[in-house]
């Protein structure tokens, strides 16, 4: 189960990025490409398990957005969406040049009560 490791990693990244406001995070939104091998339900479960042990994050929510796979065709210079692992452009040319779909990134972090900090 690599989801637990991913969740721990997300919190570690946020702790480094927001050392002063880290404990005030109310919502985390992540984007996962379909090639990143992330199962939203598994990552939610891992997240729930993680925050059970971390009192300050009991109310924190996680939202997982899946990103489609986008490849680039060098024949007609356009980007196309890869469905059912078919890396073939609408023009008929095969292309494995992935533009989007492998990433796993934190896209948004929302904090509670920012005014109460300091
Ligand atoms: Zn093409």
Coordinates of C-alpha atoms and ligand atoms in Angstrom, one line a residue:
X1 CA 0.0 0.0 0.0
X2 CA 1.9 3.0 -1.2
X3 CA -0.9 5.4 -0.5
X4 CA 0.1 5.7 3.2
X5 CA 3.6 6.8 2.1
X6 CA 2.1 9.3 -0.3
X7 CA -0.1 10.8 2.4
X8 CA 2.9 11.1 4.8
X9 CA 4.8 12.7 2.0
X10 CA 2.0 15.3 1.3
X11 CA 2.0 16.3 5.0
X12 CA 5.8 16.5 5.1
X13 CA 5.8 18.7 2.0
X14 CA 3.1 21.0 3.5
X15 CA 5.0 21.2 6.8
X16 CA 8.1 22.4 4.9
X17 CA 6.1 24.8 2.7
X18 CA 4.0 26.3 5.5
X19 CA 6.0 26.0 8.7
X20 CA 3.9 28.7 10.5
X21 CA 0.4 27.8 9.3
X22 CA 0.8 24.1 8.8
X23 CA -1.5 23.1 11.7
X24 CA -4.3 25.3 10.4
X25 CA -4.8 23.4 7.2
X26 CA -8.5 22.8 6.6
X27 CA -8.4 21.3 3.1
X28 CA -5.9 19.8 0.8
X29 CA -6.6 19.3 -2.9
X30 CA -4.3 17.1 -4.9
X31 CA -4.3 16.3 -8.6
X32 CA -3.2 12.9 -9.7
X33 CA -2.6 11.9 -13.3
X34 CA -4.2 8.6 -14.4
X35 CA -0.7 7.2 -15.0
X36 CA 0.4 8.0 -11.5
X37 CA -1.4 4.9 -10.3
X38 CA -3.4 6.6 -7.6
X39 CA -6.7 5.1 -6.4
X40 CA -8.7 7.9 -5.0
X41 CA -10.6 5.6 -2.6
X42 CA -7.3 4.1 -1.3
X43 CA -5.7 7.5 -0.8
X44 CA -8.8 8.7 1.0
X45 CA -8.6 5.7 3.3
X46 CA -4.9 6.3 4.0
X47 CA -5.7 9.9 4.7
X48 CA -8.4 9.1 7.1
X49 CA -6.1 6.7 8.9
X50 CA -3.4 9.3 9.1
X51 CA -5.5 12.1 10.5
X52 CA -6.9 9.7 13.2
X53 CA -3.5 9.8 14.8
X54 CA -2.9 13.5 14.2
X55 CA -5.3 15.5 16.4
X56 CA -4.7 18.8 14.7
X57 CA -5.8 17.4 11.4
X58 CA -9.0 15.8 12.5
X59 CA -11.1 18.3 10.6
X60 CA -8.9 18.4 7.5
X61 CA -10.3 17.3 4.2
X62 CA -8.7 15.8 1.2
X63 CA -9.9 16.2 -2.3
X64 CA -8.4 14.1 -5.1
X65 CA -8.9 15.2 -8.6
X66 CA -7.9 12.8 -11.4
X67 CA -6.3 14.3 -14.4
X68 CA -6.7 12.7 -17.9
X69 CA -3.7 11.5 -19.8
X70 CA -2.7 14.0 -22.5
X71 CA -0.2 13.2 -25.1
X72 CA 1.4 15.3 -27.8
X73 CA 1.5 14.4 -31.5
X74 CA 4.5 15.8 -33.3
X75 CA 2.9 15.0 -36.7
X76 CA 0.0 17.4 -36.5
X77 CA 1.5 19.4 -33.5
X78 CA -1.6 18.9 -31.3
X79 CA -2.4 17.5 -27.9
X80 CA -4.9 14.7 -27.5
X81 CA -6.5 12.8 -24.7
X82 CA -5.4 9.2 -24.3
X83 CA -8.3 6.9 -23.5
X84 CA -8.1 3.2 -22.8
X85 CA -4.4 3.4 -23.1
X86 CA -4.6 4.1 -26.8
X87 CA -1.8 6.5 -27.5
X88 CA -3.0 7.3 -31.0
X89 CA -3.7 10.9 -32.2
X90 CA -6.9 11.8 -34.0
X91 CA -4.8 12.2 -37.1
X92 CA -3.9 8.5 -36.8
X93 CA -0.3 8.8 -35.7
X94 CA 0.8 6.9 -32.6
X95 CA 2.5 9.0 -30.0
X96 CA 3.9 8.2 -26.5
X97 CA 4.9 11.8 -25.7
X98 CA 3.0 12.3 -22.4
X99 CA 2.2 15.9 -21.5
X100 CA 0.0 15.2 -18.6
X101 CA -1.0 12.1 -16.6
X102 CA 2.1 11.1 -14.6
X103 CA 2.0 13.9 -12.0
X104 CA 0.9 13.8 -8.5
X105 CA 0.8 17.3 -7.1
X106 CA -0.8 19.4 -4.4
X107 CA -2.9 21.9 -6.3
X108 CA -4.5 23.8 -3.5
X109 CA -4.2 24.3 0.3
X110 CA -6.9 26.0 2.3
X111 CA -6.3 27.2 5.8
X112 CA -8.7 27.9 8.7
X113 CA -8.8 31.1 10.7
X114 CA -5.7 32.7 9.3
X115 CA -6.5 35.8 11.2
X116 CA -6.2 34.0 14.5
X117 CA -2.6 33.0 13.9
X118 CA 0.4 35.1 15.2
Ligands
LIG1 ZN1 -1.7 14.0 -34.8

